[in-house]
Coordinates of C-alpha atoms in Angstrom, one line a residue:
X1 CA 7.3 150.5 -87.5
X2 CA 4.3 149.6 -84.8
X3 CA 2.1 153.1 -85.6
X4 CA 2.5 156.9 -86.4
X5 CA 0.0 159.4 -85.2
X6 CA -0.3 162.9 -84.9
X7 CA -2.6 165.3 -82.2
X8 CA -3.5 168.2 -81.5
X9 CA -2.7 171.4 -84.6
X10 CA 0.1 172.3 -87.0
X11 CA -0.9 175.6 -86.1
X12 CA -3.5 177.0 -83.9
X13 CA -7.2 176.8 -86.1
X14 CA -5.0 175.3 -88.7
X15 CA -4.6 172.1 -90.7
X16 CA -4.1 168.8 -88.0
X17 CA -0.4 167.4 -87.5
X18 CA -0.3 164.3 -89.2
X19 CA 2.5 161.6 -89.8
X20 CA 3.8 164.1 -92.9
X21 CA 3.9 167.0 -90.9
X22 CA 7.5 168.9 -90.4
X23 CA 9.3 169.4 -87.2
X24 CA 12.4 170.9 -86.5
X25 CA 14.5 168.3 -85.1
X26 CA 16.8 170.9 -83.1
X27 CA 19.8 169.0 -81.5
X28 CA 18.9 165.6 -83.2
X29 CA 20.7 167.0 -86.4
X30 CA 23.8 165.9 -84.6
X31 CA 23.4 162.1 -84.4
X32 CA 22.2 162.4 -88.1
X33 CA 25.2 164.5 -89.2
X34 CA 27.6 161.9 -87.3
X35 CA 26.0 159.5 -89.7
X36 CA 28.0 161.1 -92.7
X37 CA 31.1 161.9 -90.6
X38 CA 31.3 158.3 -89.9
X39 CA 30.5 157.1 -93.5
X40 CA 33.8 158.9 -94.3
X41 CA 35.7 157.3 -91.7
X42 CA 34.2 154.2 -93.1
X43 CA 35.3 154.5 -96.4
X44 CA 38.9 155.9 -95.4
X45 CA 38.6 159.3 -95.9
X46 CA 38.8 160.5 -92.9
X47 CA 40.4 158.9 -89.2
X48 CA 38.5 159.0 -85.9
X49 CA 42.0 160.3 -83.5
X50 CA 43.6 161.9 -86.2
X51 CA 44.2 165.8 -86.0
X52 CA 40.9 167.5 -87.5
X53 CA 42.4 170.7 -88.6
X54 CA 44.4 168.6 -91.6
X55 CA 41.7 168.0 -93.3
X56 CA 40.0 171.3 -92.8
X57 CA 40.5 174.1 -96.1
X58 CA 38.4 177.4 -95.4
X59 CA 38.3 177.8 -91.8
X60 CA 41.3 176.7 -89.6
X61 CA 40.6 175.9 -85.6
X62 CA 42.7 179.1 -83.3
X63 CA 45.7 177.0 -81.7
X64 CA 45.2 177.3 -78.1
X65 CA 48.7 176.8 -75.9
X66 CA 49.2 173.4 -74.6
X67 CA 46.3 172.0 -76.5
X68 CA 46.4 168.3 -78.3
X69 CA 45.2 167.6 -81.4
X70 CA 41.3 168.5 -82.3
X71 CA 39.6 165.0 -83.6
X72 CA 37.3 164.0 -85.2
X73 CA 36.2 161.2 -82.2
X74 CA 36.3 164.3 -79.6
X75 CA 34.3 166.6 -82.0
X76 CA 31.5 163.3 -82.3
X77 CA 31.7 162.4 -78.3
X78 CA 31.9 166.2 -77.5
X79 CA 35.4 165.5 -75.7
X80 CA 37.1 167.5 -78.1
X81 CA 37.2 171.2 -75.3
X82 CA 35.3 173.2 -78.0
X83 CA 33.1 176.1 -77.0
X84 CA 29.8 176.9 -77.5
X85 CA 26.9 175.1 -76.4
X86 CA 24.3 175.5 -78.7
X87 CA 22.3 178.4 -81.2
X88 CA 19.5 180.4 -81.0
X89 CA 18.8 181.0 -84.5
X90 CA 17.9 183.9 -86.7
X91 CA 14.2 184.8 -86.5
X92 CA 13.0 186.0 -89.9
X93 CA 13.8 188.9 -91.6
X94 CA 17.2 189.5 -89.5
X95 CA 20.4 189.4 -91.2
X96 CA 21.7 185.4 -91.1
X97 CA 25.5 185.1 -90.9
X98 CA 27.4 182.7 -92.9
X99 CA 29.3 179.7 -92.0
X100 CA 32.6 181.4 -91.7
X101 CA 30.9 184.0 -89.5
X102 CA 29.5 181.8 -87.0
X103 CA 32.5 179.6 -86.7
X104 CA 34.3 183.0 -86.3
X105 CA 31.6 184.4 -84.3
X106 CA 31.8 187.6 -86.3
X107 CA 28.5 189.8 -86.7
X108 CA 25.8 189.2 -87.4
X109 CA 26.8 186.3 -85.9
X110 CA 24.7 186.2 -82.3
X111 CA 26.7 183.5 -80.7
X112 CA 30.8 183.5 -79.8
X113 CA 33.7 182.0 -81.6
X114 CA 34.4 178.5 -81.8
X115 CA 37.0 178.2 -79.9
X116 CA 39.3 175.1 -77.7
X117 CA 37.9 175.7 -74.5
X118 CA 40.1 173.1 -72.3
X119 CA 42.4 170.8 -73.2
X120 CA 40.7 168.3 -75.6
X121 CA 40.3 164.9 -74.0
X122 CA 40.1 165.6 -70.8
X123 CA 36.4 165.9 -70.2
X124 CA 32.9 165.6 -71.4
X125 CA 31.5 169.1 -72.8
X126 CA 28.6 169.5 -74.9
X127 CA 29.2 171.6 -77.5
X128 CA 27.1 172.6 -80.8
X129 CA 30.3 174.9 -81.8
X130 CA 32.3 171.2 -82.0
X131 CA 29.5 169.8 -84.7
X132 CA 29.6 173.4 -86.5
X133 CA 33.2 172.5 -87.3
X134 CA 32.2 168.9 -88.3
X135 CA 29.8 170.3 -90.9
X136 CA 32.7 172.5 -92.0
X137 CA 35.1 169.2 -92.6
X138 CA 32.1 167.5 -94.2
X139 CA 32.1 170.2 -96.7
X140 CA 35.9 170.2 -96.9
X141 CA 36.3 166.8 -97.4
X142 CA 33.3 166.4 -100.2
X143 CA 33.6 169.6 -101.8
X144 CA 29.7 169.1 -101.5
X145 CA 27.1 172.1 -100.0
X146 CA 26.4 170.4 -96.8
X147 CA 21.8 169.6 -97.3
X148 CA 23.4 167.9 -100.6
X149 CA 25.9 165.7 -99.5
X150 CA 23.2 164.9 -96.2
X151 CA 20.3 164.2 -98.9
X152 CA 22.9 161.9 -100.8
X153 CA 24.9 160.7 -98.1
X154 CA 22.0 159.7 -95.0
X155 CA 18.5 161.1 -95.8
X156 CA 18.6 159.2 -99.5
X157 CA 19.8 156.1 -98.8
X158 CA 17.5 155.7 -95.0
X159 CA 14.4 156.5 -97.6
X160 CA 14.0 159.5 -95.0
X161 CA 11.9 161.0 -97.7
X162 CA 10.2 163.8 -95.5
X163 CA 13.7 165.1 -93.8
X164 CA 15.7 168.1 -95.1
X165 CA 18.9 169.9 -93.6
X166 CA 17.8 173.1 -96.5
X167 CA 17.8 176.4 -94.1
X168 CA 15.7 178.1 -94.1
X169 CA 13.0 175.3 -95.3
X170 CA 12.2 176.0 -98.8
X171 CA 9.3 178.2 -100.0
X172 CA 7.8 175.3 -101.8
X173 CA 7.6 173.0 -97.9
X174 CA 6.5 175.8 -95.7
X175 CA 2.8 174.5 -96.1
X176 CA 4.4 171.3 -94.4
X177 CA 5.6 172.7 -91.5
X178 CA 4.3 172.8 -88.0
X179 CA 3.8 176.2 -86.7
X180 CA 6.6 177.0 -83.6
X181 CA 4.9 178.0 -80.7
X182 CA 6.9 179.5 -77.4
X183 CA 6.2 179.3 -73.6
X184 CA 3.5 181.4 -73.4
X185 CA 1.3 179.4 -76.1
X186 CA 2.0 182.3 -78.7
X187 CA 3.3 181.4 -82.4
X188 CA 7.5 182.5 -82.8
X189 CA 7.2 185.0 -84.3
X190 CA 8.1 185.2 -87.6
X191 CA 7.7 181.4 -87.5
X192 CA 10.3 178.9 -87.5
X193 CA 13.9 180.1 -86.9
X194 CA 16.5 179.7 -89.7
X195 CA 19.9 177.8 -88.1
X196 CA 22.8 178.0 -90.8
X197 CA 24.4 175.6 -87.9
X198 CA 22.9 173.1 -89.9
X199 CA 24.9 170.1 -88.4
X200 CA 24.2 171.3 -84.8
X201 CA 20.3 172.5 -85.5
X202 CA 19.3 172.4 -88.9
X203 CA 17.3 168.7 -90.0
X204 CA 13.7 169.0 -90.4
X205 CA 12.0 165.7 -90.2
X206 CA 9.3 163.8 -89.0
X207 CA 8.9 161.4 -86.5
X208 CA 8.6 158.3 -89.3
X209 CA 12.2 159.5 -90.8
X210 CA 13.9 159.4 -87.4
X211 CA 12.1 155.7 -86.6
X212 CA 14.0 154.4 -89.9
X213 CA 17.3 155.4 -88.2
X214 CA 16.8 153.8 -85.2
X215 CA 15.7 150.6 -87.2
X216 CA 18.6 150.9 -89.3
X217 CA 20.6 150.7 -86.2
X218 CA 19.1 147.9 -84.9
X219 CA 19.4 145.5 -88.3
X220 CA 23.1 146.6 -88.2
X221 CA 23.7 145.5 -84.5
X222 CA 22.1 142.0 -85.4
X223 CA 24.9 141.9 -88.4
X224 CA 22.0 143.1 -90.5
X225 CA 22.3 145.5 -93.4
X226 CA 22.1 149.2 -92.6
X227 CA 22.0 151.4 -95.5
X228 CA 25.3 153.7 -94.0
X229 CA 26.9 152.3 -91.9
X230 CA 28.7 148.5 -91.4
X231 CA 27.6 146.3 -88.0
X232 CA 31.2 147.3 -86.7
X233 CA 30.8 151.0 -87.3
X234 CA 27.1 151.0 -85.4
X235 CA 28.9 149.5 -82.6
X236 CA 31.6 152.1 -82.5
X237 CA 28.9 155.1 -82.5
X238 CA 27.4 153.4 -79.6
X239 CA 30.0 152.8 -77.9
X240 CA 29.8 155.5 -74.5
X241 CA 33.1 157.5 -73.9
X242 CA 33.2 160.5 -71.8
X243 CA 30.0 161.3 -70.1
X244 CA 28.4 158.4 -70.9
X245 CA 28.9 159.7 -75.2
X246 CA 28.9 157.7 -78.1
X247 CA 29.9 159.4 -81.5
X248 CA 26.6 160.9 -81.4
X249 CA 24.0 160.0 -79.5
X250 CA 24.0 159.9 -75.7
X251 CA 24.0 156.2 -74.5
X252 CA 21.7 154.0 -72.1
X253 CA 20.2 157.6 -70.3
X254 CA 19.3 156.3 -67.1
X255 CA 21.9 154.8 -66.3
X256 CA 19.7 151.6 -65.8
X257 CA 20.7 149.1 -68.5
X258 CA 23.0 147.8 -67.1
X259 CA 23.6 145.0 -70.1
X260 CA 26.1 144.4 -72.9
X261 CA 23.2 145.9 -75.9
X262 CA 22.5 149.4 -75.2
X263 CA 19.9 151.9 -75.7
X264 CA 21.2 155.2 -77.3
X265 CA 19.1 158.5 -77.7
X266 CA 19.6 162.4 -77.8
X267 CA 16.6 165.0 -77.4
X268 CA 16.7 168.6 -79.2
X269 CA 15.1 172.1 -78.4
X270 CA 14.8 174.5 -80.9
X271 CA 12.9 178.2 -80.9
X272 CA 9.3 176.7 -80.8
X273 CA 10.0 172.9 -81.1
X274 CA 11.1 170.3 -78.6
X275 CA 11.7 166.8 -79.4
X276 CA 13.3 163.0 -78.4
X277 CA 14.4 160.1 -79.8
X278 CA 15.5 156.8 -78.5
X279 CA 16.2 153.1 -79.2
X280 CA 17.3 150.4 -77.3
X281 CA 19.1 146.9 -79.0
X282 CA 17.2 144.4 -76.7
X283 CA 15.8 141.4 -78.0
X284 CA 12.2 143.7 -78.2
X285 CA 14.0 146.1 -80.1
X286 CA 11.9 149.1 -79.6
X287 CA 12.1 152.7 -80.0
X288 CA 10.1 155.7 -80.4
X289 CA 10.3 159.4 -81.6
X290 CA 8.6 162.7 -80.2
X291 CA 8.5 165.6 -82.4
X292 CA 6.1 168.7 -80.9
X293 CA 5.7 172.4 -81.9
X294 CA 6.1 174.1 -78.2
X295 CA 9.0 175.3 -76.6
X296 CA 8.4 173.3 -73.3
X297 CA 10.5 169.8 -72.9
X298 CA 7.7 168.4 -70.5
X299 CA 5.2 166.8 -73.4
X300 CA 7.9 164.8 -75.5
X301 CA 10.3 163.9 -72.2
X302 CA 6.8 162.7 -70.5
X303 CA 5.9 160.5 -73.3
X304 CA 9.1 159.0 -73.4
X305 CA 9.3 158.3 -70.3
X306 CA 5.5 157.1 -70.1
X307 CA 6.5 154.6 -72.9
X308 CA 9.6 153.3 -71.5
X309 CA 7.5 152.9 -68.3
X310 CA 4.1 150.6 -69.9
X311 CA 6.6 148.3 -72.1
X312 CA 9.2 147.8 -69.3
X313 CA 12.3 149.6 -71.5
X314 CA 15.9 149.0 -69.7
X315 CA 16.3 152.8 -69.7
X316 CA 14.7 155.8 -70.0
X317 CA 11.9 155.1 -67.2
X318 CA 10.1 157.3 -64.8
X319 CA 12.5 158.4 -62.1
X320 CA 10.6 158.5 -58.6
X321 CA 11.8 161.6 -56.2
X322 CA 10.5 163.0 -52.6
X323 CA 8.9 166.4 -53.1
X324 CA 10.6 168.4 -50.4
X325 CA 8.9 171.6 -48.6
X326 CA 9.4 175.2 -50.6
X327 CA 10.9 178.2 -48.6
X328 CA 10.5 181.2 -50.5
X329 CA 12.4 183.3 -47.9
X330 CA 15.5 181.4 -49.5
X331 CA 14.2 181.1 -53.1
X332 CA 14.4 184.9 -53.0
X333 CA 18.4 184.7 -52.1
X334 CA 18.5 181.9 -55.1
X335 CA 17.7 184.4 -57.6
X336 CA 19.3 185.3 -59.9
X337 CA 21.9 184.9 -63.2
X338 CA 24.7 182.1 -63.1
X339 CA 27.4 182.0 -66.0
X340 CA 28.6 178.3 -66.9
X341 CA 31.4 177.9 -69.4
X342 CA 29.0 177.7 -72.4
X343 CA 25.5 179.4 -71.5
X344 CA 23.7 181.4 -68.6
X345 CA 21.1 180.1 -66.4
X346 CA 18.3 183.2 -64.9
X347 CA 16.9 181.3 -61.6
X348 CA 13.5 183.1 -61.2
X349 CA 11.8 183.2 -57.9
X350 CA 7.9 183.2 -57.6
X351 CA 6.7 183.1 -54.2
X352 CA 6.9 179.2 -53.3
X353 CA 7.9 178.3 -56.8
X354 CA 11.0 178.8 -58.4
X355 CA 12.4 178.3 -62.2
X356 CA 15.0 178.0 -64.3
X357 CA 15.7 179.9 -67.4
X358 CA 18.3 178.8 -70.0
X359 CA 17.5 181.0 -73.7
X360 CA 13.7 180.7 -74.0
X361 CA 13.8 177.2 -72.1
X362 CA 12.0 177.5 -68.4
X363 CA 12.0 175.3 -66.7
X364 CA 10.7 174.5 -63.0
X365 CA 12.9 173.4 -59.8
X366 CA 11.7 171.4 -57.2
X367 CA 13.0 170.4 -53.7
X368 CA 14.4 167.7 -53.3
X369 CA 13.2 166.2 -49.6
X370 CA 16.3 165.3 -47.5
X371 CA 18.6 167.4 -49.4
X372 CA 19.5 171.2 -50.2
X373 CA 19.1 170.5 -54.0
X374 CA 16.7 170.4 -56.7
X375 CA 15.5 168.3 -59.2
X376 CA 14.1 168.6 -62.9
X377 CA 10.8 166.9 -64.2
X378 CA 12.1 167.4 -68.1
X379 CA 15.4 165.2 -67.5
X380 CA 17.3 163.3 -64.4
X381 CA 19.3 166.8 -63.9
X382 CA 20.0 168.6 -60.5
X383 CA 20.5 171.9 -59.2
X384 CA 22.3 173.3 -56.0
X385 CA 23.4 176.3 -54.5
X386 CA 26.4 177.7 -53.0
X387 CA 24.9 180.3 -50.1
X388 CA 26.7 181.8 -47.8
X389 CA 25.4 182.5 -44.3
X390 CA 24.1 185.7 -45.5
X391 CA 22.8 187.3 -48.4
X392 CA 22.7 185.8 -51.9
X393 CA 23.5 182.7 -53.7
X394 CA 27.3 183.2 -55.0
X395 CA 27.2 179.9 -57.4
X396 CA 24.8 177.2 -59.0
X397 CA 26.0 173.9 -59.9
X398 CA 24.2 171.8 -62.2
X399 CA 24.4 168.1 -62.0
X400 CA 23.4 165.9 -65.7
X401 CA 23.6 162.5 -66.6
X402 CA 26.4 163.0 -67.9
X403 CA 28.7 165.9 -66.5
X404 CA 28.7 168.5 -63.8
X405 CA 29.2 172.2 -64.1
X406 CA 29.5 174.9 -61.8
X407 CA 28.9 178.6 -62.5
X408 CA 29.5 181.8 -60.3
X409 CA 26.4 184.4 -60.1
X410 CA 27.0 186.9 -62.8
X411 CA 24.9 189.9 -61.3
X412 CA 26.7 190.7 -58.0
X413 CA 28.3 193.8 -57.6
X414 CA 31.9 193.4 -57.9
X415 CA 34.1 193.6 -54.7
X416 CA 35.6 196.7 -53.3

């Protein structure tokens, strides 16, 4: 590991962050949780394209007609159709459901069922609902409380020392933890969210814990020892599927690689937290990991990209588009709520700026010169517009790096 520093305050007039201090890793629980999924698979206990629901005991997933078989592969690669795109926690003091309740979607429950959503295998579709269910099987299949068999079965043996899946973060840690702050610069209140979708949402960590993945990754790919997983089964969690997928962490990013050793990476966003990681398996070998206490993407994205830019990473660098001219008069006919298959975008018009909000995540849009689309500064994702020749925007369709979806307006009035 080259360095570890921390800026800026755990909390505002606090205590500084420093290489100890505790982030919510948000969505970067995934990667970490396919880490003991594949362990199983590993040690034959479990099968990548076998049917999922045979090996599941308290929760069973709802057949859906003239669906295929759930697996464990689509569930890791997100190609498995499942529902649900990701959590917004439980703030403290509200009621938090159980596991059974979120995967049923049953109060006090605030997200929906976990359902088959399309016919598994026939596309890429993020989905935290599809890692719930893995952190069901892992339970299942260990007979193990799911922080325990994590602690035993990843955190202990990667010496991530720091790192707990416990939710909420035990009474005894709390001094630990950075405090979450939201868009506005305002502490969450409450503080840090709980997330009993521990699999999806749940690690807490530290940038120095999430290096010694990466590294552990990269002794494996050079037939090295990795304290989890064999050289073969690194290769299969890097290998990309659908959308550009491995069995858990997005691969390459930019699209830019273009060799045989990749770079892998996934980013999370949590109530308060934002972070990245990434690695590539070059002959430099080099990674890094972002962990901050805000609710804005920009910082952590930024750096990312700021290192891949100075020590000439494959992937992952700056990408350079024309700033086109605003119109307001047609920012106006923009605005307004869009419903994708697994979340709802608010587009927010501001005189010659215009945003996108996705939970508490806002986001700015910019033109993009020479087209009728926008682009992000917080990833390589676009936005454009179905319009008609008058009045309102009926549909937004939202271009990634690794799928596109398109969502009608959800606040017109119906038709007569």
């Amino acid at each position: 590991m080259a360095w570890t520093r921390g800026f800026g305050d755990a909390t505002v007039g606090g205590s500084p962050v420093t290489a100890d201090t505790l982030f919510q890793a948000a969505s970067i629980s995934k990667p970490i949780t396919a880490l003991a999924v594949l362990k199983l698979v590993q040690d034959g206990r479990l099968r990548l394209d076998t049917d999922v629901d045979g090996h599941l005991v308290s929760w069973h997933i709802p057949p859906a007609a003239g669906s295929t078989a759930v697996t464990v592969r689509g569930l890791l690669n997100h190609s498995a159709g499942l529902t649900v795109h990701g959590f917004a926690g439980y703030p403290a003091g509200q009621p938090v459901p159980t596991l059974a309740q979120v995967l049923a979607g049953i109060h006090p429950a605030n997200s929906p069922p976990i359902r088959v959503g399309q016919p598994p295998g026939t596309a890429w579709r993020y989905s935290g609902g599809g890692y719930t269910v893995l952190q069901q099987l892992l339970i299942d299949v260990t007979g193990e409380a799911f922080p325990v068999h994590m602690d035993r079965a990843v955190l202990g043996p990667l010496a991530m020392t720091k790192s707990t899946f416990a939710q909420p973060l035990p009474v005894e840690r709390v001094a630990e933890a950075a405090t979450p702050y939201d868009f506005d610069g305002k502490p969450v209140e409450g503080g840090p969210h709980i997330y009993p979708e521990m699999a999806a949402a749940g690690l807490w960590s530290t940038p120095s814990d999430l290096a010694r993945v990466i590294m552990a990754f990269q002794r494996a790919w050079t037939g090295g020892r990795d304290e989890v997983l064999s050289p073969d089964m690194v290769k299969t969690m890097l290998t990309p599927g659908p959308g550009g997928f491995g069995l858990g962490f997005g691969i390459d990013g930019s699209g830019k690689g273009g060799g045989r050793e990749p770079c892998f990476f996934h980013s999370g966003l949590n109530a308060g937290f934002s972070c990245v990681m990434a690695g590539c398996m070059g002959g430099s070998q080099d990674g890094a990991v972002i962990m901050t206490n805000g609710s804005a993407g920009t910082v952590a994205h930024g750096l990312l990209r700021a290192i891949a830019e100075e020590y000439d990473w494959p992937a992952f660098r700056p990408l350079e588009r024309r700033l086109g001219l605003a119109d307001p008069a047609r920012y106006a006919r923009l605005a307004g709520r869009y419903r994708l298959p697994d979340f709802e975008i608010a587009v927010i018009a501001d005189g010659n700026r215009l945003y996108g909000l996705v939970g508490s995540d806002q986001v700015e849009m910019f033109p993009l010169a020479g087209t009728d689309e926008f682009f992000l500064t917080v990833d390589v994702s676009t936005v454009a517009f179905r319009i008609p020749a008058a009045g309102p925007a009926t549909a937004l369709m939202l271009r990634t790096a690794n799928t596109d979806q398109t969502g009608p307006r959800a606040d017109l009035p119906a038709a007569p």
